[in-house]
mmCIF file of C-alpha atoms in Angstrom:
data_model
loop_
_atom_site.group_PDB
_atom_site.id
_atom_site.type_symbol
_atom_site.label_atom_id
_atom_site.label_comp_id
_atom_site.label_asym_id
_atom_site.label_seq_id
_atom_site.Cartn_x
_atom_site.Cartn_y
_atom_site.Cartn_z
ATOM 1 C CA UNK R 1 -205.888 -28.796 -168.927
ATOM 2 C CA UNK R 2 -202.304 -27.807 -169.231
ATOM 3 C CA UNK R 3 -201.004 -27.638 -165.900
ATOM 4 C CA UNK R 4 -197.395 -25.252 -165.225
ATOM 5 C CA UNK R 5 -194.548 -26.851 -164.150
ATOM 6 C CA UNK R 6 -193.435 -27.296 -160.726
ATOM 7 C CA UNK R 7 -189.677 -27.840 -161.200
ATOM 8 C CA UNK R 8 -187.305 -25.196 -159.684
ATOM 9 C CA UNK R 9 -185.585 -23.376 -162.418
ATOM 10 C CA UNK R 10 -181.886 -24.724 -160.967
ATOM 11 C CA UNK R 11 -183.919 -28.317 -162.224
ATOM 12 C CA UNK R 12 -185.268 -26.974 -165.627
ATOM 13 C CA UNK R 13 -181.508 -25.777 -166.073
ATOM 14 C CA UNK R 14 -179.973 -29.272 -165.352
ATOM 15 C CA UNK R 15 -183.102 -30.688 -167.707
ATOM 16 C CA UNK R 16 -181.687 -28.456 -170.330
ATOM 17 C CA UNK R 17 -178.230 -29.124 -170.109
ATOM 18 C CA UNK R 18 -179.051 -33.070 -169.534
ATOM 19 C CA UNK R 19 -181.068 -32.672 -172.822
ATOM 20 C CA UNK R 20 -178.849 -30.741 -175.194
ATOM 21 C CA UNK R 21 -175.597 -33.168 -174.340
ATOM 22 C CA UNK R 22 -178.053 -36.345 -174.723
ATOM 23 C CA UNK R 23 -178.799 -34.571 -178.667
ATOM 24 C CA UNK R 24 -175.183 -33.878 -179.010
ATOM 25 C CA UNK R 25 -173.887 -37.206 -177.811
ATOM 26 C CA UNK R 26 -176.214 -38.601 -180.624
ATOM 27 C CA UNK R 27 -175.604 -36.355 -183.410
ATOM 28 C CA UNK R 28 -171.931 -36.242 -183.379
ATOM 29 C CA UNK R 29 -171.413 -40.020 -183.674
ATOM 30 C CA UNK R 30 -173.755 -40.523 -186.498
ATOM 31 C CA UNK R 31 -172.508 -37.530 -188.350
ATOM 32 C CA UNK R 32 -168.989 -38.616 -187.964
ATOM 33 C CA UNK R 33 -170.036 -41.929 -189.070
ATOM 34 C CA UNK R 34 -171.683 -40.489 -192.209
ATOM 35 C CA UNK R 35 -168.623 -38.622 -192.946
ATOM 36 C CA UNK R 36 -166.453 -41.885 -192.289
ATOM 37 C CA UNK R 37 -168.716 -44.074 -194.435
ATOM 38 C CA UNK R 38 -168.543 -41.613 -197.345
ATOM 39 C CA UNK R 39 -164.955 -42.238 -198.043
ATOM 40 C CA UNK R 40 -165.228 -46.036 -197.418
ATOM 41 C CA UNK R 41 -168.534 -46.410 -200.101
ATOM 42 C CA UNK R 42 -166.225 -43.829 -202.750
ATOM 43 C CA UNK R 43 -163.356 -46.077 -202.417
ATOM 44 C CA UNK R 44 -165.315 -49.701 -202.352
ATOM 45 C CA UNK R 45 -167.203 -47.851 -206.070
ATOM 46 C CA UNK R 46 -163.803 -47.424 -207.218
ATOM 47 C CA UNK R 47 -164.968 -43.058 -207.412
ATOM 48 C CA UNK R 48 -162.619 -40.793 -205.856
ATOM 49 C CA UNK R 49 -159.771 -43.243 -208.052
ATOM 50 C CA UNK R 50 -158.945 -44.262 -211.469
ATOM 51 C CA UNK R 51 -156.365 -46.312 -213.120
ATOM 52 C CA UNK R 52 -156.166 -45.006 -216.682
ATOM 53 C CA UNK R 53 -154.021 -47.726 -218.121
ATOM 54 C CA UNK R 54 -152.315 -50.467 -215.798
ATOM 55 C CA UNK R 55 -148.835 -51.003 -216.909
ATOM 56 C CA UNK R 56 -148.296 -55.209 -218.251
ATOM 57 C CA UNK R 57 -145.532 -56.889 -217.188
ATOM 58 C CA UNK R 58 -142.037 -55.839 -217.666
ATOM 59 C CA UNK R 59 -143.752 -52.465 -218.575
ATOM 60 C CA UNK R 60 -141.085 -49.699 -220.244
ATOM 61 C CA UNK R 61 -142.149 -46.180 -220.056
ATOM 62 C CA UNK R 62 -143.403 -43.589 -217.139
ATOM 63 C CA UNK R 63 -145.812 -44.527 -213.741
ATOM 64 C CA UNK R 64 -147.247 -41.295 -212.585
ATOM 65 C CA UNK R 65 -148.933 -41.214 -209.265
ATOM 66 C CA UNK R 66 -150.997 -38.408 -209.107
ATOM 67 C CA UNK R 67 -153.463 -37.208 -205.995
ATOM 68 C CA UNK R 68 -155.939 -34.311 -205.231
ATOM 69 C CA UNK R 69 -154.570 -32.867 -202.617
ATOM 70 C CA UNK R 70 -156.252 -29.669 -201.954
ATOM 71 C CA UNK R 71 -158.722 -27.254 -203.843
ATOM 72 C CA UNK R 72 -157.965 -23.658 -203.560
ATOM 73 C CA UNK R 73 -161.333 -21.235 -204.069
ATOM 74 C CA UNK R 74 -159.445 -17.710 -203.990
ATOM 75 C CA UNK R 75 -157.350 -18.730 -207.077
ATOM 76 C CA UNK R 76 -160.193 -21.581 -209.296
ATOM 77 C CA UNK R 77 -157.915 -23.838 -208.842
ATOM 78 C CA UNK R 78 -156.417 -27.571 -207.554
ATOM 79 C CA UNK R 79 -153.713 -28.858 -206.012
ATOM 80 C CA UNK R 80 -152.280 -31.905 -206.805
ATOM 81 C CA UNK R 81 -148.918 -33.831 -206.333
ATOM 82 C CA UNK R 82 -147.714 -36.018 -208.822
ATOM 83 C CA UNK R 83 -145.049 -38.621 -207.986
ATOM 84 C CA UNK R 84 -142.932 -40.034 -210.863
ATOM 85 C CA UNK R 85 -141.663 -43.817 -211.032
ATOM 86 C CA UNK R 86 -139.785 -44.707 -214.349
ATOM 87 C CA UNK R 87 -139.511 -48.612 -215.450
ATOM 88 C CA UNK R 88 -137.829 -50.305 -217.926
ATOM 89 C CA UNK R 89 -135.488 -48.803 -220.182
ATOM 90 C CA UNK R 90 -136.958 -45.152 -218.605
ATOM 91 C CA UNK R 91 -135.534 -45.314 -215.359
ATOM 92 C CA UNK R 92 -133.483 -46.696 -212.509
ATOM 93 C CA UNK R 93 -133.383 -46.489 -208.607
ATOM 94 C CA UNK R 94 -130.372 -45.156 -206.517
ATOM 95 C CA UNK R 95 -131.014 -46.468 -202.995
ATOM 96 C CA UNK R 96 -134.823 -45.472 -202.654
ATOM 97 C CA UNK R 97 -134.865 -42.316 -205.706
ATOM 98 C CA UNK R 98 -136.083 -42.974 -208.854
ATOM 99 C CA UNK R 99 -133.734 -41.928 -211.356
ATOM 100 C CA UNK R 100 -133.789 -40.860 -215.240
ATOM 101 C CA UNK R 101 -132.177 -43.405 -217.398
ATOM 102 C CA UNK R 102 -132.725 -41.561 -220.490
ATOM 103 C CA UNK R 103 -133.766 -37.600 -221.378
ATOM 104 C CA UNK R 104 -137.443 -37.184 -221.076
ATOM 105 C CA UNK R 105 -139.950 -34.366 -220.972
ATOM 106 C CA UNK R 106 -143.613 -34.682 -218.902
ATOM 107 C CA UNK R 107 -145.989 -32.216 -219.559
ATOM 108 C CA UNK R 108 -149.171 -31.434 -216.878
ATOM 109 C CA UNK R 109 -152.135 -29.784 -218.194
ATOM 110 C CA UNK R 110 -150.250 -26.902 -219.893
ATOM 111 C CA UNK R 111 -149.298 -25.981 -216.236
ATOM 112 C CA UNK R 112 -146.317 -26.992 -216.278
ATOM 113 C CA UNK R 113 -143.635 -28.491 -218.206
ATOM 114 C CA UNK R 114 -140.549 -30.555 -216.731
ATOM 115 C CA UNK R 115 -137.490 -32.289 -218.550
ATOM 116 C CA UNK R 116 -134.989 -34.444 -216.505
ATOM 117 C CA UNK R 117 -131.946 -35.570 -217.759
ATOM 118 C CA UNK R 118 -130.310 -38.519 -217.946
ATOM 119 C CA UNK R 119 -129.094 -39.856 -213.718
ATOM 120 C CA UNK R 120 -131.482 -36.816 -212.924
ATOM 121 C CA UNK R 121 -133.649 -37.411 -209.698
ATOM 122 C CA UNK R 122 -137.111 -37.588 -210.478
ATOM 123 C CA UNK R 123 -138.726 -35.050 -207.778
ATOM 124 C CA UNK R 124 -142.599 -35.109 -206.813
ATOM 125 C CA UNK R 125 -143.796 -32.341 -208.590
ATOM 126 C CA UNK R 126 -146.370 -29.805 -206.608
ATOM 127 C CA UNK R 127 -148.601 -28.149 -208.979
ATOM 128 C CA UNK R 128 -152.332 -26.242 -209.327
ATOM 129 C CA UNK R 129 -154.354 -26.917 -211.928
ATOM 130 C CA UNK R 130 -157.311 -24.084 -213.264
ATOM 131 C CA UNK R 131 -160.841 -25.113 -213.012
ATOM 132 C CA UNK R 132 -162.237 -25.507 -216.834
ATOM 133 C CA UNK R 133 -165.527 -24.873 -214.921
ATOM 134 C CA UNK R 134 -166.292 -23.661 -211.914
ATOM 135 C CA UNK R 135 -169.645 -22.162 -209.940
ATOM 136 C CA UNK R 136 -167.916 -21.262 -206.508
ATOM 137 C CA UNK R 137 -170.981 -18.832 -205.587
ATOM 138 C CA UNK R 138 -173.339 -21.917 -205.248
ATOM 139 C CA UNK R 139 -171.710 -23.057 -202.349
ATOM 140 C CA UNK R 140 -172.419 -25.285 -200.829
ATOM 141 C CA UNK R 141 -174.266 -26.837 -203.868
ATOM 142 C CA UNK R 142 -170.962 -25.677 -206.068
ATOM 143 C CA UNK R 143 -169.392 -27.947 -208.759
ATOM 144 C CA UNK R 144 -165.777 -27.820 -210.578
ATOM 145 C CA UNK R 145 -164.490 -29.524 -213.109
ATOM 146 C CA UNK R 146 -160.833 -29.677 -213.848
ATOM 147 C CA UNK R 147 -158.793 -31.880 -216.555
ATOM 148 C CA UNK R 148 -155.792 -33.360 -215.419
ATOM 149 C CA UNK R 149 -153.779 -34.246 -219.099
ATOM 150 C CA UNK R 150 -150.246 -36.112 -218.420
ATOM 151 C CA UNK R 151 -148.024 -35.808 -221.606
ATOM 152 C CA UNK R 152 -144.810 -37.488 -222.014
ATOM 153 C CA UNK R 153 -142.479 -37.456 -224.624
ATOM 154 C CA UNK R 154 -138.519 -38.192 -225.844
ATOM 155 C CA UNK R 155 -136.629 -36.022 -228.251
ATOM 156 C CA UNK R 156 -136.981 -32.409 -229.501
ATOM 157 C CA UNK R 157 -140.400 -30.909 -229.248
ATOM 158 C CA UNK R 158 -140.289 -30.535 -232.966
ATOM 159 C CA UNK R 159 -139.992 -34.341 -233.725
ATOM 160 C CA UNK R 160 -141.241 -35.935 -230.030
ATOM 161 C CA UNK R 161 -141.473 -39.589 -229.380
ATOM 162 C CA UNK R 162 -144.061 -40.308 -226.971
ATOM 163 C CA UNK R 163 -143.239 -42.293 -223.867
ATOM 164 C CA UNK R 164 -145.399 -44.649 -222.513
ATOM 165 C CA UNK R 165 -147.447 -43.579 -219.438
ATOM 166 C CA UNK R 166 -149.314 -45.727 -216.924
ATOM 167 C CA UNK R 167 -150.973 -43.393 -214.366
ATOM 168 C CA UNK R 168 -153.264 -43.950 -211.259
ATOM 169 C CA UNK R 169 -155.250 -40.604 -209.259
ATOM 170 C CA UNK R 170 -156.635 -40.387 -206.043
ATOM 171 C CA UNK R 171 -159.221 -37.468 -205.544
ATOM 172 C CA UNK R 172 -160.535 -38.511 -202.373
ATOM 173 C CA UNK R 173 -159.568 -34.967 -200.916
ATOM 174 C CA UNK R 174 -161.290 -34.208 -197.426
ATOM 175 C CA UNK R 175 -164.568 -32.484 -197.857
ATOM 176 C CA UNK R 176 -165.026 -33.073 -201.498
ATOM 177 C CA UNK R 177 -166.453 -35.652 -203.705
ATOM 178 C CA UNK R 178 -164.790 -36.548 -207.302
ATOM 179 C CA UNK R 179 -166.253 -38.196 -210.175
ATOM 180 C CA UNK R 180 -163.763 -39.423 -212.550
ATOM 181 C CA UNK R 181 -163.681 -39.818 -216.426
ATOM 182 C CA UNK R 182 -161.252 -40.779 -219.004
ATOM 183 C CA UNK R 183 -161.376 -38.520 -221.953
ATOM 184 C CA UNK R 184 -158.287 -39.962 -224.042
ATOM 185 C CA UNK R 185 -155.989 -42.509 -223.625
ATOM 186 C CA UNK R 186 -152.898 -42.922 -225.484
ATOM 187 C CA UNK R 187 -149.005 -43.877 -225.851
ATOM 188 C CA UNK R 188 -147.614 -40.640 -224.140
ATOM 189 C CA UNK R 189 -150.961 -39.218 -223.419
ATOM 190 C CA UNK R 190 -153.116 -39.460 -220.114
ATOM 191 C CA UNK R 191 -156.697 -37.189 -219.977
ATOM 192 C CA UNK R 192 -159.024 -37.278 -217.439
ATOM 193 C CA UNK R 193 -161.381 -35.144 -216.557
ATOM 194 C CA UNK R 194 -162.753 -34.576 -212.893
ATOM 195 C CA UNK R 195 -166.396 -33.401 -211.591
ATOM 196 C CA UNK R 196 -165.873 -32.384 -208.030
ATOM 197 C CA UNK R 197 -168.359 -31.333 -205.851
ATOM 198 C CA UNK R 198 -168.672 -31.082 -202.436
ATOM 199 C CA UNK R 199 -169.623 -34.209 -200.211
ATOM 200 C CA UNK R 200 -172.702 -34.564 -197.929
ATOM 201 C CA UNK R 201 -171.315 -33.878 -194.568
ATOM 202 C CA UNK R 202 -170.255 -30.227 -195.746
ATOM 203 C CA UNK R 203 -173.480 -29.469 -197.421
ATOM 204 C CA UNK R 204 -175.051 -30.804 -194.087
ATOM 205 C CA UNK R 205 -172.942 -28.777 -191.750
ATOM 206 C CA UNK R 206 -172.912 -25.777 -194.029
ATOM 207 C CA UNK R 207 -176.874 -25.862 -193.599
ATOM 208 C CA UNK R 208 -176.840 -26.110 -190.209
ATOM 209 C CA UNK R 209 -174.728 -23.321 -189.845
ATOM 210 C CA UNK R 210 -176.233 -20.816 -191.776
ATOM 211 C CA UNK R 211 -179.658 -22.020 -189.553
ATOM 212 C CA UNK R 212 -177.861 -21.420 -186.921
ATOM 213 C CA UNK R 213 -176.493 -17.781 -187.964
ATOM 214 C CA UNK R 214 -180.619 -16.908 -188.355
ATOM 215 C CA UNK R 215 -181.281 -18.216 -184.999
ATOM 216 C CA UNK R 216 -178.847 -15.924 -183.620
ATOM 217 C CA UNK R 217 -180.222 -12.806 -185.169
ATOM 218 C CA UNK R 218 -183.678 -13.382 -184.189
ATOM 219 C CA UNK R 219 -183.372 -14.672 -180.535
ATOM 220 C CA UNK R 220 -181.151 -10.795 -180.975
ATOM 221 C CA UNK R 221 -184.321 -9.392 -182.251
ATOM 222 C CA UNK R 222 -186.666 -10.891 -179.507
ATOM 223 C CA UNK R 223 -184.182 -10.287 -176.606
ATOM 224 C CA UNK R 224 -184.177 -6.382 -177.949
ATOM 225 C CA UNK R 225 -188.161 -6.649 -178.303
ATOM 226 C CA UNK R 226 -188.339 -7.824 -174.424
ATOM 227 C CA UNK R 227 -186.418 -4.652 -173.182
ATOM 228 C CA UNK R 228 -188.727 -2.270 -175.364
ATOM 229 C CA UNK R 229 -191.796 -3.256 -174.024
ATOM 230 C CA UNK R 230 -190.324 -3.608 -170.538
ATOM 231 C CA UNK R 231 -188.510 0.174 -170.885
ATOM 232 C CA UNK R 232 -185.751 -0.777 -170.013
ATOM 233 C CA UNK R 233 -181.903 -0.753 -171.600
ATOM 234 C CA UNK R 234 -178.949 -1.180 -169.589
ATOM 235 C CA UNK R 235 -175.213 -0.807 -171.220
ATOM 236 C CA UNK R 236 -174.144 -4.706 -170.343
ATOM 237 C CA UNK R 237 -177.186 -5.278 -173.273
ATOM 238 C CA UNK R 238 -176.046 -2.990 -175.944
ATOM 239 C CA UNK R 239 -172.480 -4.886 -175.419
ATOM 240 C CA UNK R 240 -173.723 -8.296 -175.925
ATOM 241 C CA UNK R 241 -175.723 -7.134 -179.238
ATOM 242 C CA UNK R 242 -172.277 -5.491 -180.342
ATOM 243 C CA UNK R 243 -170.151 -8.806 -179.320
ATOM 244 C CA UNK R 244 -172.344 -10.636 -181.295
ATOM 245 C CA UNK R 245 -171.866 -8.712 -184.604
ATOM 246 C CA UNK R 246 -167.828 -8.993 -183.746
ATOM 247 C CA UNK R 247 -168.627 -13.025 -183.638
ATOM 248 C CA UNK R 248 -170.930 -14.004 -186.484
ATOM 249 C CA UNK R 249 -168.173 -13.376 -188.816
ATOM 250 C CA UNK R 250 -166.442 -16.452 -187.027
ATOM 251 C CA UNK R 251 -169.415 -18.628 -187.178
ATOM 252 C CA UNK R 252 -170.134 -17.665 -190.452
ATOM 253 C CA UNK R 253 -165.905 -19.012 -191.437
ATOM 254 C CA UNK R 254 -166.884 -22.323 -189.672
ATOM 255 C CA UNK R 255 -168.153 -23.750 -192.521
ATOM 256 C CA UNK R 256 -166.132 -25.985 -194.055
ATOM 257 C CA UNK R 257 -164.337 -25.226 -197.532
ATOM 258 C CA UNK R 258 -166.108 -21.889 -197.276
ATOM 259 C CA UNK R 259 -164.945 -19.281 -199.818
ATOM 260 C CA UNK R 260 -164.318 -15.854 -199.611
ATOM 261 C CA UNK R 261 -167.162 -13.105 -198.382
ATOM 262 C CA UNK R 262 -170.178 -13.255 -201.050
ATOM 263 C CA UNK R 263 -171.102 -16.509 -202.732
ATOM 264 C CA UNK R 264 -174.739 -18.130 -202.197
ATOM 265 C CA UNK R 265 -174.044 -19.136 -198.261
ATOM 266 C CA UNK R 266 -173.831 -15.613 -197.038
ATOM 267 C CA UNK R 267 -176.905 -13.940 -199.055
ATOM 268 C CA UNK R 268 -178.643 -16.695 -197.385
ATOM 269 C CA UNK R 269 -178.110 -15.662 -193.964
ATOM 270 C CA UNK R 270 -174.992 -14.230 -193.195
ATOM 271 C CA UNK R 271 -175.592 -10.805 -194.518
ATOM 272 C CA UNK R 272 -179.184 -10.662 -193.178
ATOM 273 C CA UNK R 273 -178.208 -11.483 -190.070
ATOM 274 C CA UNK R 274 -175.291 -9.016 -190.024
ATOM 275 C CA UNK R 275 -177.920 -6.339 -191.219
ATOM 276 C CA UNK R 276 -180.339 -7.774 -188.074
ATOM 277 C CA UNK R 277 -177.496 -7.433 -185.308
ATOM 278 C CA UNK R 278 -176.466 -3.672 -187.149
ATOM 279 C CA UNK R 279 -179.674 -2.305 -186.610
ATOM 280 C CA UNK R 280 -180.745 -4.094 -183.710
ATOM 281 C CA UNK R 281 -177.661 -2.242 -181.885
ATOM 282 C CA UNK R 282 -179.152 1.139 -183.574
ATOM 283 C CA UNK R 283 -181.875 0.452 -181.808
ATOM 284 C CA UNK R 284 -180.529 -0.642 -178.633
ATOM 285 C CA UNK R 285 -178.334 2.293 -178.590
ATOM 286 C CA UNK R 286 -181.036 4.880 -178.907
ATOM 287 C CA UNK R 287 -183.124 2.969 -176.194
ATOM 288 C CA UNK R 288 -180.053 3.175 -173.932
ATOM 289 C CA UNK R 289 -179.887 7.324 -174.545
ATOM 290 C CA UNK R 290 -183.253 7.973 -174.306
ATOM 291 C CA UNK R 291 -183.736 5.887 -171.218
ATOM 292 C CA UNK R 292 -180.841 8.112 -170.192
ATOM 293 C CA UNK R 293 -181.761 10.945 -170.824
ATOM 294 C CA UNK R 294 -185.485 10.463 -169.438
ATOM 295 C CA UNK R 295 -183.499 9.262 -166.378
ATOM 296 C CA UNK R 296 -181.314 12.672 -165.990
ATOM 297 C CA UNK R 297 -184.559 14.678 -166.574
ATOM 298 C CA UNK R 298 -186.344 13.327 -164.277
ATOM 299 C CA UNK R 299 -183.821 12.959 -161.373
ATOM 300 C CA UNK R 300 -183.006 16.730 -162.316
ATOM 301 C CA UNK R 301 -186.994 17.630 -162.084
ATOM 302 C CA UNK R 302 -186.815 15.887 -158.638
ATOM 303 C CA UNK R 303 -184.070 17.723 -157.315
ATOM 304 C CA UNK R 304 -185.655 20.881 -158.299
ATOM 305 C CA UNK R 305 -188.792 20.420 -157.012
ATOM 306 C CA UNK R 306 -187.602 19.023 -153.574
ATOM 307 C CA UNK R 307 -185.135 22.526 -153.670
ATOM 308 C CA UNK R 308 -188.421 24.750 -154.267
ATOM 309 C CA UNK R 309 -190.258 23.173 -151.454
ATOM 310 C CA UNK R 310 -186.681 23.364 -149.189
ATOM 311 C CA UNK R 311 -187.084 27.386 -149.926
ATOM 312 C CA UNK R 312 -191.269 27.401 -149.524
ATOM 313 C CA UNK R 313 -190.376 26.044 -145.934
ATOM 314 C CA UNK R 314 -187.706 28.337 -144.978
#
């Protein structure tokens, strides 16, 4: 037969406390490991990079380093930097800058288009590339793809000569995963195309948080349920239902990569449990009124009768 417990609630307390940092001493590590491992398998697979053509000795054309830095959700798009080392015939070096030995023009996925001239630095170039695909309302379970093209070329765009291009990316950005293809290969002409999607740790954590956002808006729903059958609604209770609805918001933006207000993540649980905390402070409010306003009543009934029998005496 069960038997209750005889611990003092100070112990259950410590028990609790003792238990929940024992989980989250556990958790954390392995998760961070996870997260730490993911970029260490991608790398040993040779994923998250690709060398499209590796330049042979005494090479003569254009090296383009080119890296995923970013991916921006509010525009379907990604950010990468490309770095620019000529060789050969192509280019020379003043001091540490690479510079043009001859005119040239690079183009990057229609994006953009840049010509240097001849003893013209060759800056890194910052630039966002569109999403040829994109499901952003799926997150976390969303995919892109985007096509990074490198063209380079000599001459008048009428009569080009292509320039040879060696190229290596790097799309190990934080918090995403990147397949990598090569569509087309050829003098002057780089295409990949990229499948990113996001990596394991952020679907994980994104989970957890939207479990957590319905955890909140139930133990909400309870905690009102326990002062309705009890009668009893004091103001301190409305205000923690109504600082609650100020903070979900935040909880719900501590997912990581999340986009803006709407996609799959939030009619999950954010804007059910935005709806629970809204009318769970209708009802709280009401209770508080009522309680109130039976209170008045009957303190003024009181007063009343105690004045009637005050006169019945006299």
């Amino acid at each position: 037969m069960f038997k209750p417990s005889k611990l003092s609630p100070l112990k259950k307390a410590i028990v609790l406390i003792v238990t929940i940092l024992v989980l989250s001493a556990i958790i954390a590590p392995v998760t961070s490991f996870f997260n730490y491992q993911e970029g260490v398998a991608r790398k040993a697979k040779g994923e998250p990079n690709a060398v499209a053509s590796a330049p042979p000795d005494n090479f003569d054309g254009l090296l383009v380093y080119a890296s995923l830095s970013a991916l921006d959700t509010a525009n379907y798009a990604s950010k990468f930097r490309f770095r620019l080392q000529p060789s050969g015939s192509y280019g020379k070096e003043l001091g540490l800058i690479p510079v043009a030995a001859k005119n040239f023009t690079i183009e990057f996925s229609d994006a953009k288009t840049v010509t240097f001239n001849t003893n013209q630095r060759l800056t890194v170039q910052d630039i966002s590339l569109p999403w040829e695909d994109s499901d952003v309302n799926s997150y976390p379970f969303d995919q892109f793809i985007n096509a990074v093209v490198i063209h380079a070329f000599e001459g008048p765009a009428s009569a080009p000569r292509p320039v040879p291009v060696a190229t290596y990316l790097d799309a190990a950005a934080q918090g995403y995963k990147a397949d990598i293809s090569v569509v087309d290969l050829d003098t002057g002409l780089v295409y990949y195309e990229l499948n990113i999607s996001r990596s394991a740790t952020t679907k994980f954590f994104s989970i957890f948080v939207m479990t957590l956002l319905w955890l909140i808006g139930i133990a909400a729903l309870a905690f009102t349920a326990t002062f309705y059958f009890f009668g009893f609604t004091e103001a301190p209770v409305a205000a923690l239902n109504a600082t609650l609805l100020f903070a979900v918001p935040n909880v719900r933006n501590a997912q990581p990569g999340i986009p803006t207000i709407g996609c799959t993540a939030d009619v999950a649980s954010f804007f059910w449990v935005m709806g629970l905390l809204g009318i769970n402070q209708v009802i709280l409010l009401i209770m508080f009124f009522r309680n109130k306003y039976l209170k008045t009543k009957a303190d003024l009934e009181k007063k009343t009768s105690e004045e009637t029998m005050r006169l019945t005496v006299q």
